[in-house]
Short mmCIF file of C-alpha atoms (C1' of nucleotides) in Angstrom, two decimals:
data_model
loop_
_atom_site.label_atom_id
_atom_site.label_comp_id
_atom_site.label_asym_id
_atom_site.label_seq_id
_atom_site.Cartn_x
_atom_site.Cartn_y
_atom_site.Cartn_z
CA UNK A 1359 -40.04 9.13 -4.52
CA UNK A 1360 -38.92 6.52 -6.99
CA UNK A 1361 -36.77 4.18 -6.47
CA UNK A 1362 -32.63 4.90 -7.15
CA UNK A 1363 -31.30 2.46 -9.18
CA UNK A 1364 -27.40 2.22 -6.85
CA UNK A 1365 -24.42 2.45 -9.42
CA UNK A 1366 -21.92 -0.82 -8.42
CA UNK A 1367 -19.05 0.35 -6.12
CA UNK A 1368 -15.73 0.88 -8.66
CA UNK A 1369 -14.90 -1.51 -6.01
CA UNK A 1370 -17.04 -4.30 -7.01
CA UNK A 1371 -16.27 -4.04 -11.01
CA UNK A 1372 -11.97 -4.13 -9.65
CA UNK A 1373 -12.58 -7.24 -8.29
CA UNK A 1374 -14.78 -8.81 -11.20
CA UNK A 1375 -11.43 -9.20 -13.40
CA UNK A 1376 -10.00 -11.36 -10.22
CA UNK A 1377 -12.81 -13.47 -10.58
CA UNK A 1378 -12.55 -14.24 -13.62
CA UNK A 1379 -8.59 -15.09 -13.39
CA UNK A 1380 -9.58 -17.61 -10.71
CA UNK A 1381 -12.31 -19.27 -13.03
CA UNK A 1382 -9.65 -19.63 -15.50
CA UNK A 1383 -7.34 -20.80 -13.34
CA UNK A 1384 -10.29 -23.92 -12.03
CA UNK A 1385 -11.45 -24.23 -15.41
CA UNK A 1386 -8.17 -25.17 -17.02
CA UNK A 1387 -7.69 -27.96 -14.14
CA UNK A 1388 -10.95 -29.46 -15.76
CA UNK A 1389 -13.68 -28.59 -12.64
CA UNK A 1390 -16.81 -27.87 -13.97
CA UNK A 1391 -18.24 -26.42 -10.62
CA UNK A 1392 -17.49 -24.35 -7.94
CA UNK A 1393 -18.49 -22.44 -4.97
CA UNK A 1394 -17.98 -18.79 -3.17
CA UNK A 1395 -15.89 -21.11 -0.55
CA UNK A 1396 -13.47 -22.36 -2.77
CA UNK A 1397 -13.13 -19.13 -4.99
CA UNK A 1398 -12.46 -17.49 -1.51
CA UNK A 1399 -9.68 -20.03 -0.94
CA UNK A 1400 -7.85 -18.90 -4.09
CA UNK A 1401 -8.17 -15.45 -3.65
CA UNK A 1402 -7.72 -14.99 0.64
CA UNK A 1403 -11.35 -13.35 0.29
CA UNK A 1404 -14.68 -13.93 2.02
CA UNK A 1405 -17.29 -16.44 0.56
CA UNK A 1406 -19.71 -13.78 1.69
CA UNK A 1407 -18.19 -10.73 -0.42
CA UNK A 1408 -17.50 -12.60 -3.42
CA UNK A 1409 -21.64 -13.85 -3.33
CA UNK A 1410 -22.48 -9.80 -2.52
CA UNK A 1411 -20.38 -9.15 -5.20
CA UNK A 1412 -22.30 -11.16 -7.90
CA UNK A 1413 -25.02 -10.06 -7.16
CA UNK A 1414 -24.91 -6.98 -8.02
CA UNK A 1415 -25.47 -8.45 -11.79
CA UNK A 1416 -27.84 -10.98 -11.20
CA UNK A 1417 -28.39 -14.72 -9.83
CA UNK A 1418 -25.83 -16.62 -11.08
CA UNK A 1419 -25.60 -19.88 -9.15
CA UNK A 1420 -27.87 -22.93 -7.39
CA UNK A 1421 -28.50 -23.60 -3.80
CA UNK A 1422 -26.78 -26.65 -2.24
CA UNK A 1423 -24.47 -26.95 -5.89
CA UNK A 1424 -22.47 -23.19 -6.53
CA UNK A 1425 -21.22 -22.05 -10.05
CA UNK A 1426 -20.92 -23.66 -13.24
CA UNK A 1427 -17.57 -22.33 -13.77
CA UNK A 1428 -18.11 -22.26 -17.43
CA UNK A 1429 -21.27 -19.86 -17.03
CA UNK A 1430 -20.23 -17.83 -14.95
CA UNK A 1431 -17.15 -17.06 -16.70
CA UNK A 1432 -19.29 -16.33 -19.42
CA UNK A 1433 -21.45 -14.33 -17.15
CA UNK A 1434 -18.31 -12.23 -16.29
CA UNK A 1435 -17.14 -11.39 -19.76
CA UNK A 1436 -19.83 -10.32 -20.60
CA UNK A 1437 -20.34 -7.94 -17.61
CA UNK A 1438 -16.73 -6.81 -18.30
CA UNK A 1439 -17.76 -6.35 -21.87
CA UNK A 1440 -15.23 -8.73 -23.50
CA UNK A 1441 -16.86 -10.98 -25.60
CA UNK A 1442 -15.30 -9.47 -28.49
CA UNK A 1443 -11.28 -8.59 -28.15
CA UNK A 1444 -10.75 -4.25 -27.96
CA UNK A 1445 -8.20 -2.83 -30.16
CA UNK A 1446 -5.53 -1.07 -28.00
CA UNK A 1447 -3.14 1.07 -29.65
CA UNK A 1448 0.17 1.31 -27.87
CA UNK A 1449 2.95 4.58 -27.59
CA UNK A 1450 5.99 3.69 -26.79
CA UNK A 1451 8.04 1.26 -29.05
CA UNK A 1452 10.84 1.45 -26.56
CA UNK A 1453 12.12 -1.80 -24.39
CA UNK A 1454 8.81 -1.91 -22.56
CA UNK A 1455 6.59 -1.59 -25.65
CA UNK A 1456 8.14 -4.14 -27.42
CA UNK A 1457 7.83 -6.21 -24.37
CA UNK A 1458 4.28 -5.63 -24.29
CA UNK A 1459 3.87 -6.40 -27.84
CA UNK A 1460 5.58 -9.84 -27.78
CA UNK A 1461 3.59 -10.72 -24.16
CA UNK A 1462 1.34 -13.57 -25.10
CA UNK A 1463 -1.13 -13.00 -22.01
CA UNK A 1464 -3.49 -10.13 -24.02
CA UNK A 1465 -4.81 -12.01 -26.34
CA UNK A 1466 -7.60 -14.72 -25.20
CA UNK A 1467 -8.32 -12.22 -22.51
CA UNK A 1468 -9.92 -9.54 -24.40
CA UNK A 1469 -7.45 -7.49 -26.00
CA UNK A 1470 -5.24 -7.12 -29.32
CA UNK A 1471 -2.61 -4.40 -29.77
CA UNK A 1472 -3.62 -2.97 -33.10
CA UNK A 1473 -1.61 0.29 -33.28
CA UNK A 1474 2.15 1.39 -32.34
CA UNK A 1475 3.49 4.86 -32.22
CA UNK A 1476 6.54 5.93 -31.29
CA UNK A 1477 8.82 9.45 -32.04
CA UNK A 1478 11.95 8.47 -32.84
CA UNK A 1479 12.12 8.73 -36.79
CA UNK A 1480 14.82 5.59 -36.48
CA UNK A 1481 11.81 3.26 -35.67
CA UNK A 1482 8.81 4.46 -37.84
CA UNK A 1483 8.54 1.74 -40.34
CA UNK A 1484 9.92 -1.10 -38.69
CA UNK A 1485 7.91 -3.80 -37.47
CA UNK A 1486 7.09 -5.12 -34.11
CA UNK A 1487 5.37 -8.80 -33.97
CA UNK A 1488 4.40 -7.94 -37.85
CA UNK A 1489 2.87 -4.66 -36.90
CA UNK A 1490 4.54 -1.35 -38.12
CA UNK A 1491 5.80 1.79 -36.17
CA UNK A 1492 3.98 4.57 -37.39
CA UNK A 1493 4.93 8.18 -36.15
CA UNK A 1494 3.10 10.17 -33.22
CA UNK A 1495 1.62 12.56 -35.28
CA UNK A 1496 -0.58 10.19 -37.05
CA UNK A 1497 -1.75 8.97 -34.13
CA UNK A 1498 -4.64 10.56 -34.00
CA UNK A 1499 -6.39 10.46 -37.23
CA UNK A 1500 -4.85 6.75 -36.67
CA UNK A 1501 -6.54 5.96 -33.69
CA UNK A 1502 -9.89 7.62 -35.26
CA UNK A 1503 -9.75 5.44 -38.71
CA UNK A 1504 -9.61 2.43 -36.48
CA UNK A 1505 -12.28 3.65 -33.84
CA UNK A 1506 -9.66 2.65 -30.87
CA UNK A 1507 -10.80 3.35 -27.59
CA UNK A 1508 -7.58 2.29 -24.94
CA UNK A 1509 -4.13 2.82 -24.80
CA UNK A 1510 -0.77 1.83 -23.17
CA UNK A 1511 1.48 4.27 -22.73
CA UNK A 1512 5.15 3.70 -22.28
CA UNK A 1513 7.53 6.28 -23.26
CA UNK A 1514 9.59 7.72 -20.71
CA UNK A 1515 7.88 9.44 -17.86
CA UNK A 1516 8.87 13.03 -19.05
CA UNK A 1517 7.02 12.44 -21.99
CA UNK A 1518 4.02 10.67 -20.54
CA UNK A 1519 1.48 13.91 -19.67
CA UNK A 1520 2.09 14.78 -23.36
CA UNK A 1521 1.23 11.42 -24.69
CA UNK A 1522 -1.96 11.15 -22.49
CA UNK A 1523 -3.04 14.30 -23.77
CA UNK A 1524 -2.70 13.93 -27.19
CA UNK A 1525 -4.59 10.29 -26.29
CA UNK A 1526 -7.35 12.75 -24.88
CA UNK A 1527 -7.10 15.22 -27.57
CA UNK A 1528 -7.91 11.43 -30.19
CA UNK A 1529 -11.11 10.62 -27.71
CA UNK A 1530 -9.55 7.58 -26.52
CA UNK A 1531 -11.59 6.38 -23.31
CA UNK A 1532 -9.23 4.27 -21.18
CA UNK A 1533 -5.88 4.86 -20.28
CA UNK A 1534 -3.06 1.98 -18.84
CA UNK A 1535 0.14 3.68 -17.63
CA UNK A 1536 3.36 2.06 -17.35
CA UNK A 1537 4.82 5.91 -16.89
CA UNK A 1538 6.12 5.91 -13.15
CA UNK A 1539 3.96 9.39 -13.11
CA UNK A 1540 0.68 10.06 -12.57
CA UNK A 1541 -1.74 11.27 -15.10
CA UNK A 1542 -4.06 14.32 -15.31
CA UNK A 1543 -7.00 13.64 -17.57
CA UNK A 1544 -10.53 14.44 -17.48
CA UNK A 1545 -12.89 12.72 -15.42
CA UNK A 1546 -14.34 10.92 -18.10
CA UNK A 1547 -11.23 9.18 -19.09
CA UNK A 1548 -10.02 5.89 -17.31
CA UNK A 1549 -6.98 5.38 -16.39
CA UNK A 1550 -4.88 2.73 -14.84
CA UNK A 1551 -1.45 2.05 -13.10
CA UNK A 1552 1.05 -0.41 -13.84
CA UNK A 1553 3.92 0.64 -11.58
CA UNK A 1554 5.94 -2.63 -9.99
CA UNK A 1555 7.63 -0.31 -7.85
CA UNK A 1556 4.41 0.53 -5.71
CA UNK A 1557 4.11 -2.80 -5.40
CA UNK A 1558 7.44 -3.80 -3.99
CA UNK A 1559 7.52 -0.16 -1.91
CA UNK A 1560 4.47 -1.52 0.03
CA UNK A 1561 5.48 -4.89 0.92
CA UNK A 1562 9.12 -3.46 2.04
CA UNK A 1563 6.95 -1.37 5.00
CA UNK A 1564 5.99 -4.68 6.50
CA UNK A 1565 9.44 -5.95 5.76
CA UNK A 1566 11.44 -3.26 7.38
CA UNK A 1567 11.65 -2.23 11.19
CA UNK A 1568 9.42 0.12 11.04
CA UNK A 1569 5.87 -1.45 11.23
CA UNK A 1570 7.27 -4.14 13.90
CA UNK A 1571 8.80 -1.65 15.85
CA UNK A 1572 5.95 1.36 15.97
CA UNK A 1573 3.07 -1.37 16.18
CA UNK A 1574 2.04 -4.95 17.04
CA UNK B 1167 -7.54 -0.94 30.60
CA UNK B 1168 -4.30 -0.03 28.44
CA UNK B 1169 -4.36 2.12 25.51
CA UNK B 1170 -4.36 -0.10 22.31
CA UNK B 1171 -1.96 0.86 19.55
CA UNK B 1172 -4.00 0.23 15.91
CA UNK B 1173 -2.27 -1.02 13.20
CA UNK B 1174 -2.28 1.32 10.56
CA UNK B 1175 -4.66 0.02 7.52
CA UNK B 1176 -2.89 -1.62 4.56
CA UNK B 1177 -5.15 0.87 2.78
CA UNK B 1178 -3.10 3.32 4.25
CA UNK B 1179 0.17 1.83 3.23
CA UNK B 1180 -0.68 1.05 -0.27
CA UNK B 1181 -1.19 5.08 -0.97
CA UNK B 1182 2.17 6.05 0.83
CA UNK B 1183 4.25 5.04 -1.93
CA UNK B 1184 1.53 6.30 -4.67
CA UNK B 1185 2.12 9.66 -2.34
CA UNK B 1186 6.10 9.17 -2.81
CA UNK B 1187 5.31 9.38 -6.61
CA UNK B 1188 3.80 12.09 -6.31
CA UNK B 1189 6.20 14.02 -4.72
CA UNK B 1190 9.38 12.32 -6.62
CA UNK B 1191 7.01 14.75 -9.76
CA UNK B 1192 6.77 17.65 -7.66
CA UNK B 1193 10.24 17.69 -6.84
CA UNK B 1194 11.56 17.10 -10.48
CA UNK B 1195 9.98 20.32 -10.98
CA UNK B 1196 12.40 22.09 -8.78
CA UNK B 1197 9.31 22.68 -6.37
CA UNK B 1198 10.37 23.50 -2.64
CA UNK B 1199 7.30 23.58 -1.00
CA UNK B 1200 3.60 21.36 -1.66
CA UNK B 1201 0.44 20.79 0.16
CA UNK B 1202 -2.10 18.03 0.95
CA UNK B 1203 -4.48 20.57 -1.82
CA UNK B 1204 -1.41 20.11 -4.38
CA UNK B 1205 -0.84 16.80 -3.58
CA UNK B 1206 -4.58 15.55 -3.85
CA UNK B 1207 -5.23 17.42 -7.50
CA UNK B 1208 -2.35 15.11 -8.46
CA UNK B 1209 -3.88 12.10 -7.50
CA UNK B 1210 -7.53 12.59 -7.42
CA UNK B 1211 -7.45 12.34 -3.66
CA UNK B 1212 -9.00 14.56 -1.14
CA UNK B 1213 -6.89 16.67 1.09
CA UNK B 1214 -8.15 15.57 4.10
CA UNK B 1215 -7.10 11.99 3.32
CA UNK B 1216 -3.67 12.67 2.81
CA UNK B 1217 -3.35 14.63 6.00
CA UNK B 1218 -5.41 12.07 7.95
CA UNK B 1219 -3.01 9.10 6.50
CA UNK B 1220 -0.15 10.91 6.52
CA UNK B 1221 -0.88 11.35 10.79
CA UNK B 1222 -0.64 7.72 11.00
CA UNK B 1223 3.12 8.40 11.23
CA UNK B 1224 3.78 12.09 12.67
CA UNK B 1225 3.25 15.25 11.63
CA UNK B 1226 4.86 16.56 8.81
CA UNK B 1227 3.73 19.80 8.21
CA UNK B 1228 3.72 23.33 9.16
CA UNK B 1229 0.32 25.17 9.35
CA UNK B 1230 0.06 27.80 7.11
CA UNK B 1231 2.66 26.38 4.77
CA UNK B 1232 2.37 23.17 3.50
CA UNK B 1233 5.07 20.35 4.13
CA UNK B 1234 8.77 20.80 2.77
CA UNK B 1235 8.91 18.41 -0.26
CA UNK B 1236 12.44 17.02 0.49
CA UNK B 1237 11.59 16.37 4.30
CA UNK B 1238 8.40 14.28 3.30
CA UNK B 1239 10.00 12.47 0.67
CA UNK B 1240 12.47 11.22 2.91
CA UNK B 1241 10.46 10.80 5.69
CA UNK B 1242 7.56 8.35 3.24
CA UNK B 1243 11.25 6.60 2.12
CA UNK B 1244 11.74 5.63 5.70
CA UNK B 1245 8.44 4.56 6.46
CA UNK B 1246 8.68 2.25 4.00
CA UNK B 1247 12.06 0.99 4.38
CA UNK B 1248 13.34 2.76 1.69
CA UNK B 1249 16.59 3.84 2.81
CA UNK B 1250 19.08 1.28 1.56
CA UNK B 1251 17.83 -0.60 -1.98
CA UNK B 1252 16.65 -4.02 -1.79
CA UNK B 1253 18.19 -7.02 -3.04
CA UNK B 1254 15.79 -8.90 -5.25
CA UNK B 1255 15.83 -12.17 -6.71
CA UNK B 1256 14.08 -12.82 -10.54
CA UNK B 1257 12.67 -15.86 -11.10
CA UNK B 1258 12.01 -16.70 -15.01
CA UNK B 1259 14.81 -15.01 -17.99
CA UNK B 1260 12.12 -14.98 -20.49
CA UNK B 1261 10.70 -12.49 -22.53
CA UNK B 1262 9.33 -10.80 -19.61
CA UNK B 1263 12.22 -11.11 -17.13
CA UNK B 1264 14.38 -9.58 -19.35
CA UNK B 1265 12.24 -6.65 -19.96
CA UNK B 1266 11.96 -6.55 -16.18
CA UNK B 1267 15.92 -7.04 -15.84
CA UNK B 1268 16.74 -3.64 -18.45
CA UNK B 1269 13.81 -1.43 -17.54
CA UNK B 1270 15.65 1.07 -15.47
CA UNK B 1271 12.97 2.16 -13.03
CA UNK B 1272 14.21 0.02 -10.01
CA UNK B 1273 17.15 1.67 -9.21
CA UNK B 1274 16.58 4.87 -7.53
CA UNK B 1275 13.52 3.85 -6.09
CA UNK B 1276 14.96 1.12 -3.42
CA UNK B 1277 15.56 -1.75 -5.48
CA UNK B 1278 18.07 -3.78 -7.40
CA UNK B 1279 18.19 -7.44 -9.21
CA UNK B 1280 20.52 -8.92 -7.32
CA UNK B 1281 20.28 -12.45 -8.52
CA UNK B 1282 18.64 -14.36 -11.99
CA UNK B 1283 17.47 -17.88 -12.00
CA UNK B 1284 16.10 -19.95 -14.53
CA UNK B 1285 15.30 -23.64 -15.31
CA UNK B 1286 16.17 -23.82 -19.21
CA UNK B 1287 19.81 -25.18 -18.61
CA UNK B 1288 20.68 -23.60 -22.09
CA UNK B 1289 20.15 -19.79 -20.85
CA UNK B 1290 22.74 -20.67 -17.50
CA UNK B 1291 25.42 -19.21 -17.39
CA UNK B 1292 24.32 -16.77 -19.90
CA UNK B 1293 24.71 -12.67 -18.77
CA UNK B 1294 21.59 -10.50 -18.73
CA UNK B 1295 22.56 -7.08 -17.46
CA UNK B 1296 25.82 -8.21 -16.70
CA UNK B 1297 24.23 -10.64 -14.55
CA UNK B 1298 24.79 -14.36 -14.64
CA UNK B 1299 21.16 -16.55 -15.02
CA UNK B 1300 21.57 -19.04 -11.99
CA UNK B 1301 19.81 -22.91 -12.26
CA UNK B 1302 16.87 -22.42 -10.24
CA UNK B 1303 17.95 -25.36 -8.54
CA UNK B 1304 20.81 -22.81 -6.57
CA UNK B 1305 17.67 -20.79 -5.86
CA UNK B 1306 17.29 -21.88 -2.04
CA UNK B 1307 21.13 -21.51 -1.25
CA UNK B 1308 21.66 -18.20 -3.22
CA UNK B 1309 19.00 -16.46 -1.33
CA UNK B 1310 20.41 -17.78 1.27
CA UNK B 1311 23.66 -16.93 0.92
CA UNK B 1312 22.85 -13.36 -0.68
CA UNK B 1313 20.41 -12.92 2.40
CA UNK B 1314 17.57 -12.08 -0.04
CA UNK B 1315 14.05 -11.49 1.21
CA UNK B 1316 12.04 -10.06 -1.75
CA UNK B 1317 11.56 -12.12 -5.29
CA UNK B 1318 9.81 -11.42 -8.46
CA UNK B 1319 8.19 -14.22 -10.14
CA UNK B 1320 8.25 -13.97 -14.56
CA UNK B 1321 7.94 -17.47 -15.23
CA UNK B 1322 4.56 -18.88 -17.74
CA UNK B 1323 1.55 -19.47 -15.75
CA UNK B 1324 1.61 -23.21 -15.24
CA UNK B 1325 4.99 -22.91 -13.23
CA UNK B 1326 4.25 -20.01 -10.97
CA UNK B 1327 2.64 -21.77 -8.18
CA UNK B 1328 5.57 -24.18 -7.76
CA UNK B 1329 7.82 -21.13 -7.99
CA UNK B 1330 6.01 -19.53 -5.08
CA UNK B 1331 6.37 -22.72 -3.10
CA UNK B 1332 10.61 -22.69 -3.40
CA UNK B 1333 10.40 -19.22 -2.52
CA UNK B 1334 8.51 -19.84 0.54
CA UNK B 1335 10.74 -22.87 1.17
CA UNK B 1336 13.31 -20.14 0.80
CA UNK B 1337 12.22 -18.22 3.51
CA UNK B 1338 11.36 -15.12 0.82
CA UNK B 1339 9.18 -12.48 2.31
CA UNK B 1340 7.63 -10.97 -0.35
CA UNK B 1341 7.05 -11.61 -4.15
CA UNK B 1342 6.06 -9.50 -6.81
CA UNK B 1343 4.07 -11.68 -9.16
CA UNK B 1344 4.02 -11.79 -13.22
CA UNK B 1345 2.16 -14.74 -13.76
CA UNK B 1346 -1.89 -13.90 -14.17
CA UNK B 1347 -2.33 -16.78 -11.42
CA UNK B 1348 -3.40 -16.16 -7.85
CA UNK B 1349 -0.50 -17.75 -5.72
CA UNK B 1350 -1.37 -19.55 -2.46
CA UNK B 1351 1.30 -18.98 0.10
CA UNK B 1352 1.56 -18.76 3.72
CA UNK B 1353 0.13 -15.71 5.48
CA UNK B 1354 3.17 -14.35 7.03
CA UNK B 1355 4.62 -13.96 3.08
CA UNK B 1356 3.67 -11.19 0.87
CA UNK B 1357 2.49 -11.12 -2.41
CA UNK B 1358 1.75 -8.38 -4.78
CA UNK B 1359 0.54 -8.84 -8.75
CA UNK B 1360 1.32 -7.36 -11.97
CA UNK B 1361 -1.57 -7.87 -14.27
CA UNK B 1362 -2.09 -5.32 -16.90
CA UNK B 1363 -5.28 -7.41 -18.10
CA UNK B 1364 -6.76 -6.72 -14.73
CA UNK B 1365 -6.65 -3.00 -15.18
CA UNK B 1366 -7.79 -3.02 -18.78
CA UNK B 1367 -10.64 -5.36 -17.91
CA UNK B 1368 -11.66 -3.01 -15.10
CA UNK B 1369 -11.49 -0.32 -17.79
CA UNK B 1370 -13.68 -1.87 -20.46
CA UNK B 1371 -16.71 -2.31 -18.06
CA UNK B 1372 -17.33 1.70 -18.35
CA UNK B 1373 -16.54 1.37 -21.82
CA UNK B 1374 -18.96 -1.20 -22.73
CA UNK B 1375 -22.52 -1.01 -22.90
CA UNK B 1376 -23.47 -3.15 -19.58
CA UNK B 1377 -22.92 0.08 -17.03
CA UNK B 1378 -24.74 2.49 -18.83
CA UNK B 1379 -27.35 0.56 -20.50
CA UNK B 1380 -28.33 -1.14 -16.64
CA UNK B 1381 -27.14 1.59 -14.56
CA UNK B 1382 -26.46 5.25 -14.56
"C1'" DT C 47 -34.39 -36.83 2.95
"C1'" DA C 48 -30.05 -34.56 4.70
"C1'" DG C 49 -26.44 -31.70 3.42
"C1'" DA C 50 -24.76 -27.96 1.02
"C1'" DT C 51 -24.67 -23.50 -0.79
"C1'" DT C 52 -26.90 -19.63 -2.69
"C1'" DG C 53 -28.80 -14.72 -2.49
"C1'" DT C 54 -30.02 -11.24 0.67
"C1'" DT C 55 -30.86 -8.75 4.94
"C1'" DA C 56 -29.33 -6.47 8.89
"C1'" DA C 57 -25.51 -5.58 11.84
"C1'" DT C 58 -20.90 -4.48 12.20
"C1'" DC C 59 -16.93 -2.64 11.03
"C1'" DG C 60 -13.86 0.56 8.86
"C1'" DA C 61 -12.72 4.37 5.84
"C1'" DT C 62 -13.57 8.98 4.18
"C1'" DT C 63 -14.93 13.59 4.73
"C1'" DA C 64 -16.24 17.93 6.81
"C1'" DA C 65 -15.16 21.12 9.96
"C1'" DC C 66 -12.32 23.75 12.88
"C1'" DA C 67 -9.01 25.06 16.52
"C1'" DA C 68 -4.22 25.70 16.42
"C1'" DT C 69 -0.60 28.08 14.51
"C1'" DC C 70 2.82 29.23 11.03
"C1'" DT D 849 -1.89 41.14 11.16
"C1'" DA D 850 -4.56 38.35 7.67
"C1'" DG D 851 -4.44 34.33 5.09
"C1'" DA D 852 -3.33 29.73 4.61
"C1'" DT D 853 -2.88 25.12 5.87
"C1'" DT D 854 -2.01 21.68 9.18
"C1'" DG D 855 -3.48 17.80 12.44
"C1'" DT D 856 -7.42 15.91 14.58
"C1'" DT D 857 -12.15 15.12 16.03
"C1'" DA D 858 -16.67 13.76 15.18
"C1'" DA D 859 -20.01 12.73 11.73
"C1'" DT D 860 -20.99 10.51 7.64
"C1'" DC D 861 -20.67 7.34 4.41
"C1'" DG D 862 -19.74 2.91 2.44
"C1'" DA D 863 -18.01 -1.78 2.52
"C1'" DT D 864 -17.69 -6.21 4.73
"C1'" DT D 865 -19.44 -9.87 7.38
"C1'" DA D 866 -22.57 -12.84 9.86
"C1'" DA D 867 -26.57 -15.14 9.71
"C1'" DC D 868 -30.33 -17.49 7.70
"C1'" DA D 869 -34.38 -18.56 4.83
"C1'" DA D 870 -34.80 -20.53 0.44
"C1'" DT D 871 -33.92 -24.31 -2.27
"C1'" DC D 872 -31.17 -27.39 -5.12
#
DNA sequence: TAGATTGTTAATCGATTAACAATC
DNA sequence: TAGATTGTTAATCGATTAACAATC
């Protein structure tokens, strides 16, 4: 019997990108180091799980001091595979693309929208923060001349299945929705939610009667 | 020794509105009838955890048939306080905020701006959406007055935390936050984040070299 | 040194799944 | 009736936490 090398939880790697927000967050008020405690403080999660967490990749910290916050930011990137930026390419060129596109908060955290398709003939050639609309149907050999591997989608919902598979159909690896539907891909392909609604519909259970009048 | 009612897991009520979704899709299709089977190939979620969550609240279904779309829909809406739309106050009439202010996927699903603030006095008074942007410094009595409980926050980074805090002092329940900054708030208030860096970041771990070359 | 905090183990806790009687 | 699918129990699986030796 060898021994069985234990894939991380998904768990684990959705909480590395938190960690990393609350580095940035200490480093920019000028601390050099920190600790599980604190980090836990920020987040409302225990010292313990954010340690168990860690290591999973390694030793990253000194007994009786904690983290440089600077390495292990470093540390963390580089788990998450961002020390360079990723192309994205982006479908959608309606309100919420453009939105997207003139959002500051992608760059410096990993990411640069390199690509924008949309289908309405109106828009192809126009430009978005300097970058032109090309037309969905050279998306592909688009997205394959410029080896992009993720994508946004945000068309209209009707049209979102469609878009993700074409994305499929141009090998692109990782998915983030901003369609209010939800995706079938292959199991190799990533994808991700961005859906404020879920958000708001499951704080409005413990705001209505419901959970204060069935339970505690 | 008394029976002891368990809270339902927030697990639990973080899927019920992804199941909503789900069966907002199925429905749009003119479908009468689903199942926890359909239901799960939708979402990538076993059948037995839908039922088993699902009997948190009742029982829904009819053996041998499935559940009647319509009747679970509405039943998930009340469980989650869904049958009258929520007032909710935006906090920032930037870039985002206005994105946030004409995307169109509130309404319908329980929600509507009800109120805009701002601290630039040179966008007051100005309309968004036919709604006037308010001086944040009318923020406590206009949530007041309006009876508000639920706020989104779209201001930069920097100004987020001391956002939170006038929400809180506010008496706001629950806040849906833009900023890619971790608020700290009281317990007792709610808070939910929008981060598409998060989900991209979670994505490029698979993508990168680090998983495969250490692990499977 | 004394105090603090890590990394890790073992125990606990909680969530998911498999299986099946009930029944439409 | 035969087939399908629910709701629920018990078993399994996995994640979190408590505790502490190691050590800075």
């Amino acid at each position: 019997m060898s021994k069985v090398s234990i894939r991380t939880p998904d768990i684990v790697i959705g909480r590395l990108p938190i960690y990393l927000r609350v580095l940035e967050h200490i480093a920019s008020n000028g601390t050099r180091v920190t600790s599980s405690q604190e980090m836990g403080e920020h987040l409302g999660i225990s010292p313990a799980q954010i340690r168990k967490d860690l290591s999973h990749f390694g030793e990253f910290g000194k007994q009786g001091t904690g983290y440089d916050v600077v390495y292990l930011r470093k540390q963390l990137q580089r788990i998450l595979g961002l020390q360079q930026d990723w192309d994205v390419a982006l479908i959608g060129a309606g309100a919420v693309g453009k939105a997207i596109m003139r959002y500051a908060g992608f760059r410096g955290r990993g990411f640069h929208i390199a690509a924008v398709f949309d289908n309405d003939d109106s828009k192809i050639g126009r430009k978005i923060n300097n970058l032109k609309i090309l037309h969905v149907n050279v998306l592909k050999s688009t997205i394959h001349q410029m080896g992009i591997r993720m994508a946004m989608i945000t068309v209209p919902s009707e049209q979102a299945q469609k878009v993700a598979d074409m994305l499929v159909e141009a090998s692109v690896e990782a998915v983030l929705n901003y369609a209010p539907v939800n995706l079938i891909v292959p199991p190799e392909v990533h994808v991700q939610h961005i859906d404020p609604v879920v958000g708001l519909q499951h704080m409005t259970y413990y705001l209505s009667s419901y959970s204060t009048l069935t339970q505690g």
